[in-house]
Short mmCIF file of C-alpha atoms in Angstrom, two decimals:
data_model
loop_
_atom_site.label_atom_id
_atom_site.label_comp_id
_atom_site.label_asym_id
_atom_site.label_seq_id
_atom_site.Cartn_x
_atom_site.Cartn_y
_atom_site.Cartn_z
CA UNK A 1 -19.05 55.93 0.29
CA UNK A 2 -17.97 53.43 -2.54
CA UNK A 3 -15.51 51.61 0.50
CA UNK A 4 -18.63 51.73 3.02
CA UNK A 5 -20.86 50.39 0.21
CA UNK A 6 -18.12 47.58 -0.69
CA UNK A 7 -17.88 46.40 3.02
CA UNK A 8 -21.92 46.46 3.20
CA UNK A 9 -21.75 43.62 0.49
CA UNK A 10 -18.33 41.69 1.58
CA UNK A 11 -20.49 41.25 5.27
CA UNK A 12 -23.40 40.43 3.53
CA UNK A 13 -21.85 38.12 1.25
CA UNK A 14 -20.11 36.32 4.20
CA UNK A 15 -23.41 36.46 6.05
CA UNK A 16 -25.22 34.32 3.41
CA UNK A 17 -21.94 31.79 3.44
CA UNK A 18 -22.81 31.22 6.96
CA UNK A 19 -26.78 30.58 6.62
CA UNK A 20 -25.90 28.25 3.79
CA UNK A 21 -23.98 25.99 5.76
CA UNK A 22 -25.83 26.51 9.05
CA UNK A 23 -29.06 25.78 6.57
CA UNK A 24 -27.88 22.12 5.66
CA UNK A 25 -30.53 19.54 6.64
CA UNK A 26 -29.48 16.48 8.54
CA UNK A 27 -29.37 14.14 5.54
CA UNK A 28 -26.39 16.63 3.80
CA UNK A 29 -24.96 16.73 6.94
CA UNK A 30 -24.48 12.64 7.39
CA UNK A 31 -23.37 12.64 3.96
CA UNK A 32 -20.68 15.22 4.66
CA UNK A 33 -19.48 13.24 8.14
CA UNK A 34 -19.06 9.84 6.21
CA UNK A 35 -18.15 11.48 3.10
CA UNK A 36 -14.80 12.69 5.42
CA UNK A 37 -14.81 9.32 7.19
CA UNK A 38 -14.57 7.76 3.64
CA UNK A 39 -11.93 9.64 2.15
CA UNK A 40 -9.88 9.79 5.39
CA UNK A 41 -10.19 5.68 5.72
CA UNK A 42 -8.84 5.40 1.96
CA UNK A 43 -5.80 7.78 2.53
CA UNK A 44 -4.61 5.75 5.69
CA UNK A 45 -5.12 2.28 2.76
CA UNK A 46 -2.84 4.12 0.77
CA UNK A 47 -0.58 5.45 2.93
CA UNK A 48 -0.08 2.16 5.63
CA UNK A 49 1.60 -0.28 3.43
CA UNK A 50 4.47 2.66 2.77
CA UNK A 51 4.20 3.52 6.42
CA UNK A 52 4.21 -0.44 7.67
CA UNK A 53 7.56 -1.15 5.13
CA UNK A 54 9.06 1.96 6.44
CA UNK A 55 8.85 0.99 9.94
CA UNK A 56 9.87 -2.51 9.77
CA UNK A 57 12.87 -1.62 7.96
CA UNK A 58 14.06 0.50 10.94
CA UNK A 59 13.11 -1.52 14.02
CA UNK A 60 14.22 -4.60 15.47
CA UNK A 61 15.06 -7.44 12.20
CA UNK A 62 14.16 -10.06 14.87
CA UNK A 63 10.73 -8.64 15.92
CA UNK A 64 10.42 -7.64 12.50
CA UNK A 65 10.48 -11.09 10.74
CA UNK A 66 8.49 -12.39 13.73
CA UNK A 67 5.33 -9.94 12.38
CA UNK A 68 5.58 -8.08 15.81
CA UNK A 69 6.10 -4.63 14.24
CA UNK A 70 2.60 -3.50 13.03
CA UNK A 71 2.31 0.40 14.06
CA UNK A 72 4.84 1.28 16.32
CA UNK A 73 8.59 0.95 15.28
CA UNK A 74 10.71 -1.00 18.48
CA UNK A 75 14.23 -0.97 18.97
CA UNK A 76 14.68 1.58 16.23
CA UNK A 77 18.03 1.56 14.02
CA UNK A 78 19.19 2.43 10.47
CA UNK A 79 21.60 -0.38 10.49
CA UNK A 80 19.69 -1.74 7.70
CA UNK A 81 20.10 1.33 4.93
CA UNK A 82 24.00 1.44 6.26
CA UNK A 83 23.96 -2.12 5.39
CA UNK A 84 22.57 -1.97 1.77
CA UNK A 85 24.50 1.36 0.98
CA UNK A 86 27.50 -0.68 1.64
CA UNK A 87 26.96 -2.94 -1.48
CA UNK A 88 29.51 -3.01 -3.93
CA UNK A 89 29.51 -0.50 -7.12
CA UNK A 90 25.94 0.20 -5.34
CA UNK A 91 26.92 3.99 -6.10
CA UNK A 92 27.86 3.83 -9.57
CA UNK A 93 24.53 1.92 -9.89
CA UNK A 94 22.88 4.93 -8.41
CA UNK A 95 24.51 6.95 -10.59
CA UNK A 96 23.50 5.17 -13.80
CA UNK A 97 20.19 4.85 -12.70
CA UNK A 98 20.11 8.62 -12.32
CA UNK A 99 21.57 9.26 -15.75
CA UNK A 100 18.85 7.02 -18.13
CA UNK A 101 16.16 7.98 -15.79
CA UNK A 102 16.96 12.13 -16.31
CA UNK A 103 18.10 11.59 -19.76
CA UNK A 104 15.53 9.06 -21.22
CA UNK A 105 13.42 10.99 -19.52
CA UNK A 106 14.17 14.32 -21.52
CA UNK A 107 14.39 12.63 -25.02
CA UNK A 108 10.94 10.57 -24.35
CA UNK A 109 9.38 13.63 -23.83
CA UNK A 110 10.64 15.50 -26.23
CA UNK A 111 10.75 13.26 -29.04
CA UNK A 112 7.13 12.34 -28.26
CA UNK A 113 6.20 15.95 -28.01
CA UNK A 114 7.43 16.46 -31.51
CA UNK A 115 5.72 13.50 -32.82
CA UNK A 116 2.56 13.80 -31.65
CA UNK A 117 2.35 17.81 -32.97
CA UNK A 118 3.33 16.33 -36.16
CA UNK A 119 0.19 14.30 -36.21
CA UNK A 120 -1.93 16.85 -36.09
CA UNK A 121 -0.30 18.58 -39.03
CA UNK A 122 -2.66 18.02 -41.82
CA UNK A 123 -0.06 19.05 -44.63
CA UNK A 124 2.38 16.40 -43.29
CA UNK A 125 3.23 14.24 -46.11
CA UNK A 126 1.53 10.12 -45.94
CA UNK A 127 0.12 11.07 -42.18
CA UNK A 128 -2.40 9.26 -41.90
CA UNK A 129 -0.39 6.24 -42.64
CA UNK A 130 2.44 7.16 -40.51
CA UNK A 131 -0.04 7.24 -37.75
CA UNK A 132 -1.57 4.32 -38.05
CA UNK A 133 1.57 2.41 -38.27
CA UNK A 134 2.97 3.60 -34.90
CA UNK A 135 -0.67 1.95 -33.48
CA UNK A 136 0.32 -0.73 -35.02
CA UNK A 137 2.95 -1.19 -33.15
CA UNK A 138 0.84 -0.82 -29.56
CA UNK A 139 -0.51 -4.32 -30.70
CA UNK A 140 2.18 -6.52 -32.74
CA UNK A 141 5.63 -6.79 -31.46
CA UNK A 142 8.74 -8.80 -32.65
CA UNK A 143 9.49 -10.84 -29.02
CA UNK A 144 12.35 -10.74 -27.11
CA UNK A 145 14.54 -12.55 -29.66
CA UNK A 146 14.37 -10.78 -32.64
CA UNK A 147 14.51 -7.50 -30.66
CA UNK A 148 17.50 -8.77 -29.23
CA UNK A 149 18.80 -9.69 -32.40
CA UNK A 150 17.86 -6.48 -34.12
CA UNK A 151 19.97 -4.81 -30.91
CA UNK A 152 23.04 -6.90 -31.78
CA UNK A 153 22.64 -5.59 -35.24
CA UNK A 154 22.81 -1.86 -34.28
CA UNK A 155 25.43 -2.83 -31.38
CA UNK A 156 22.99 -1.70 -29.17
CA UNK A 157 23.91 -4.54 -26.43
CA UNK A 158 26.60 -3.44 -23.81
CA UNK A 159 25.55 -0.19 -24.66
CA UNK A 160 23.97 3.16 -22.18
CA UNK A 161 22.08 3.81 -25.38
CA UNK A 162 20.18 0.76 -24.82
CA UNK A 163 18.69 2.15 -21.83
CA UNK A 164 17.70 5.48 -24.02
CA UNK A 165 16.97 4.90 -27.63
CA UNK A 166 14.29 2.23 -27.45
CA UNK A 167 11.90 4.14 -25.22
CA UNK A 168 12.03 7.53 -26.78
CA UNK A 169 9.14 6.78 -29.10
CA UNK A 170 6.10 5.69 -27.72
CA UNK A 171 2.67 5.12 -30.00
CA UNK A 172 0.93 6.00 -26.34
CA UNK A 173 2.56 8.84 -25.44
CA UNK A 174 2.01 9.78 -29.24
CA UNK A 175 -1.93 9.69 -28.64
CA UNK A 176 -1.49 11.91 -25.21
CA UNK A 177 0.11 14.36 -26.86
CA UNK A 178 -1.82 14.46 -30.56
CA UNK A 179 -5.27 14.90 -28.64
CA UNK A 180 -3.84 17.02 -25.96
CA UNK A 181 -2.89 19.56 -29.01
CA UNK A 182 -6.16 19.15 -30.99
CA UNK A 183 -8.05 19.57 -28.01
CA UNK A 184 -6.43 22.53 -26.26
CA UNK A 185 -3.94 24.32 -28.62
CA UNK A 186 -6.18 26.65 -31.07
CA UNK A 187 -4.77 26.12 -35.10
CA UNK A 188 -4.74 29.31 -35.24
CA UNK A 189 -1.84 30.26 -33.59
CA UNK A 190 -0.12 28.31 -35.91
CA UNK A 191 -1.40 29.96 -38.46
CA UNK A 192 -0.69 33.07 -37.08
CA UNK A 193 3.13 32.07 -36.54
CA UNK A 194 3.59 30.50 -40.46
CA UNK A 195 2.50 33.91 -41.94
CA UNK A 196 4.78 35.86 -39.81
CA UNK A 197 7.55 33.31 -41.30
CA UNK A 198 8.07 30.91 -38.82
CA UNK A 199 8.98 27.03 -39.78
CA UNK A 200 7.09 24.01 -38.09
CA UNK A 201 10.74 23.93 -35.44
CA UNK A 202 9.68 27.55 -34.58
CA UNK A 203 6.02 26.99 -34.05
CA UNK A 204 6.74 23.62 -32.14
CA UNK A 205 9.43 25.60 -29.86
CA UNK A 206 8.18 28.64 -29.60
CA UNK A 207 4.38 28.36 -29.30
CA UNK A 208 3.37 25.10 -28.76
CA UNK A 209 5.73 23.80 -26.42
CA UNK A 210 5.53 26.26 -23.74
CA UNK A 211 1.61 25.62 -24.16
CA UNK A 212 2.18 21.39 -23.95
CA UNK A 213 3.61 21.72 -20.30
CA UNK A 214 0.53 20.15 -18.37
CA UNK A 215 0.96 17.02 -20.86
CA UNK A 216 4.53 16.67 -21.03
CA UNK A 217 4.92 16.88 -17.71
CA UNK A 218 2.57 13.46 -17.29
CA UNK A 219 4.47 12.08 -19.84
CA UNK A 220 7.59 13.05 -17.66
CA UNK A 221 5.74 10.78 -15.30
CA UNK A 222 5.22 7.98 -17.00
CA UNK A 223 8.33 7.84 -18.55
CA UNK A 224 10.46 8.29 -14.99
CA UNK A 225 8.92 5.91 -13.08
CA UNK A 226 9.37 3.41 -16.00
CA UNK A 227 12.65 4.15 -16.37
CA UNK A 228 13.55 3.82 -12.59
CA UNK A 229 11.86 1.39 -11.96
CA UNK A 230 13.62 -0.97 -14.84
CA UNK A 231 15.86 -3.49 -14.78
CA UNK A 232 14.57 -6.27 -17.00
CA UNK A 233 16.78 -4.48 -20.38
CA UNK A 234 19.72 -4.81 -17.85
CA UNK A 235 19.24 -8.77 -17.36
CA UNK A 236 18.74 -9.14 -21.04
CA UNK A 237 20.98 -6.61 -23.09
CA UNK A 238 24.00 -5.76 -20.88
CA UNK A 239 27.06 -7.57 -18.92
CA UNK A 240 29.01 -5.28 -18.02
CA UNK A 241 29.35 -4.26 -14.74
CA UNK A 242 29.93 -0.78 -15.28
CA UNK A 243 25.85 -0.45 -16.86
CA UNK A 244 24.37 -2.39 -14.33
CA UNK A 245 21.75 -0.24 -12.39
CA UNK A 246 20.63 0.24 -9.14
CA UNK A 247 17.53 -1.84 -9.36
CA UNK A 248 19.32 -4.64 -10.67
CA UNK A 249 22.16 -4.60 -8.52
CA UNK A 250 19.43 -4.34 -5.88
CA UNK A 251 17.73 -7.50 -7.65
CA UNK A 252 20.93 -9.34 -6.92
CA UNK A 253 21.17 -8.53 -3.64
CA UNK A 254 17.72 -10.22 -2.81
CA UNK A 255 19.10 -13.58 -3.86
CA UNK A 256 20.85 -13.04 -0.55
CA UNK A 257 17.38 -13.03 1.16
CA UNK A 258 16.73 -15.87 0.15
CA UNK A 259 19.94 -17.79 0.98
CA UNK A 260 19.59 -16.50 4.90
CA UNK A 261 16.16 -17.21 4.78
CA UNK A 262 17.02 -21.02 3.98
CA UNK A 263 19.86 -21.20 6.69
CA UNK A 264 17.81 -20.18 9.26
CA UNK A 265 15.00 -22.59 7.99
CA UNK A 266 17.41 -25.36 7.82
CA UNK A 267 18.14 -25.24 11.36
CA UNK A 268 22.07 -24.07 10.75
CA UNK A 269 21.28 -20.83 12.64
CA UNK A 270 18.59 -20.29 14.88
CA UNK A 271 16.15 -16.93 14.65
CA UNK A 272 17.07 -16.18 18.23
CA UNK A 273 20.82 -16.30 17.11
CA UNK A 274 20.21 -13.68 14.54
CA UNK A 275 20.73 -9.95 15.89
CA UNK A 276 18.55 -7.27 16.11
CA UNK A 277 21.15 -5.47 13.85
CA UNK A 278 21.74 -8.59 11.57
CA UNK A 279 19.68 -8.58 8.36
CA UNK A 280 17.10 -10.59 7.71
CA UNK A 281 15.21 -11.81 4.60
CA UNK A 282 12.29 -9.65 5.72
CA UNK A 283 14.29 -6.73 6.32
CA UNK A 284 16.64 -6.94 2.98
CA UNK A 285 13.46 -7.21 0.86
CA UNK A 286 11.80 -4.30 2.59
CA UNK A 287 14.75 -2.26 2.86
CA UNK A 288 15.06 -2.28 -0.90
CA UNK A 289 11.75 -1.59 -1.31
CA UNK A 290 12.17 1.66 0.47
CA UNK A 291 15.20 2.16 -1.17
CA UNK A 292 13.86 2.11 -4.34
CA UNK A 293 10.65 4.12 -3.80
CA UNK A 294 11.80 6.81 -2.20
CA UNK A 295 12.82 8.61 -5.26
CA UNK A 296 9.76 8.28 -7.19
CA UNK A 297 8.40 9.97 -3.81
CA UNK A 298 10.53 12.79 -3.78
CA UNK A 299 9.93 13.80 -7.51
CA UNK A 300 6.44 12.79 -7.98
CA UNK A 301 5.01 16.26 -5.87
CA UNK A 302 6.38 18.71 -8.52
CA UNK A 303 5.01 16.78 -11.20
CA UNK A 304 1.43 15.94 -9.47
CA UNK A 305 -0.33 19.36 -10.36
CA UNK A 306 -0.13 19.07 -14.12
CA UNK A 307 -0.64 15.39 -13.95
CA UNK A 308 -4.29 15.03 -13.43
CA UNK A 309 -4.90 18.69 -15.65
CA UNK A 310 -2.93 16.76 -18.23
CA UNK A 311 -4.66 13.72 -18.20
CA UNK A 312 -8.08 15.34 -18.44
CA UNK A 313 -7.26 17.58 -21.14
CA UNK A 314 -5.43 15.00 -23.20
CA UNK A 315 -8.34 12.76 -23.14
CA UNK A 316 -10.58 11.77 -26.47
CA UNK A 317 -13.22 14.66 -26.63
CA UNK A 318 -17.05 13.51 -26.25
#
């Protein structure tokens, strides 16, 4: 009888589903078409200048720099990636890339993590001050001199910690976190934890780590793509060869670009004399673009869940 009874109100249930959206009058109903149309137009904005780059960099370099190639790749080859993947040291780049991006990565969250739980300890010793000294320093800076300066003085330059140390405190990622904890993490369980023994590196570890996940993981965000995506510390602080990134080797290889660009403009070759294989300026500067996107692509899904829940949560309360 109860399973009889059950299925009486699953039917009856999916019955009124049904009349509701059979019941919508014709003004919902236009809403809901353009609504779609709307949100279907933006996605292809977002997604055709990825999709346009893409397909340029693996059809004809001829047609290509001519503006021919607008939806449908022609004369399709991968010439251009073999070409750029040839680059000198372009692997140990990689590889360097790879190492500040996963390990600044890890200490930026972390060490922001810590600091911003610390800020919402109220027995923490001249907080208040400490706090408002680190948003200080979201508004006054030193300049490129004295930082570099300051960077001699702790023989930072010429250095892989240069790519890690400076960007593993952040007065930003500070406020994320603080609020994110105020708002969402009950004192409680702190509480709780100190009169069962635990210190502030248990609490932090043990109970509110696990529970800072949705925010550390946008702060894994931020912090990865900047990293990545960075090359300016390698023009400024570093010579050697052996710390040069991807992204700046990359940089480099655009000058290139440019100097084809200008032979073909001064007349010395001619853009029918240039191959369909033979790289262009276009197809160098959109090759790296892919190149150097395509990462951020790949990680960004496993991270894109907790991002907006993070973001929400860690915002100032109303």
């Amino acid at each position: 009888m109860s399973d009889t009874k059950m299925n009486i109100k699953l039917n009856k249930g999916s019955k009124l589903q049904g009349d509701k959206k059979e019941n919508l009058s014709p003004s919902e109903k236009v809403f809901n078409v353009f609504n779609y149309l709307f949100f279907i137009s933006f996605m292809l904005l977002c997604v055709y200048p990825f999709y346009y780059i893409f397909i340029n960099t693996i059809s004809d370099n001829v047609l290509s720099a001519r503006g021919m190639i607008r939806f449908i790749p022609q004369g399709i080859h991968f010439g251009n990636y073999i070409q750029v993947l040839q680059i000198p040291n372009i692997y140990h780049a990689l590889m360097i890339s790879v190492l500040r991006t996963v390990i600044g990565t890890l200490l930026t969250v972390l060490v922001s993590g810590f600091l911003g739980f610390m800020m919402t300890q109220r027995k923490m010793w001249m907080r208040t001050f400490v706090y408002r000294y680190f948003i200080t320093t979201m508004y006054v800076g030193g300049g490129i001199i004295p930082v570099y300066l300051l960077f001699n003085q702790l023989g930072l330059l010429d250095n892989f910690l240069v790519y890690i140390i400076p960007g593993m405190v952040s007065a930003f990622n500070m406020i994320l976190v603080k609020t994110y904890v105020e708002n969402s993490i009950p004192h409680e369980l702190q509480e709780s934890a100190e009169m069962d023994g635990a210190g502030i590196g248990t609490v932090f570890f043990k109970i509110a780590f696990p529970l800072m996940m949705p925010i550390l993981a946008t702060l894994a965000i931020f912090s990865a793509v900047g990293q990545w995506n960075s090359f300016m510390d390698t023009v400024i602080y570093v010579t050697k060869e052996d710390l040069h990134t991807l992204q700046y080797v990359l940089y480099r290889y655009l000058s290139q670009a440019t100097a084809l660009a200008n032979i073909v403009n001064s007349g010395t070759v001619s853009g029918e004399e240039v191959s369909a294989n033979m790289q262009t300026a276009q197809s160098i500067k959109l090759t790296v673009t892919m190149i150097v996107v395509i990462p951020i692509f790949l990680v960004y899904p496993f991270f894109q869940r907790f991002f907006v829940k993070g973001i929400m949560i860690g915002a100032v309360k109303g």
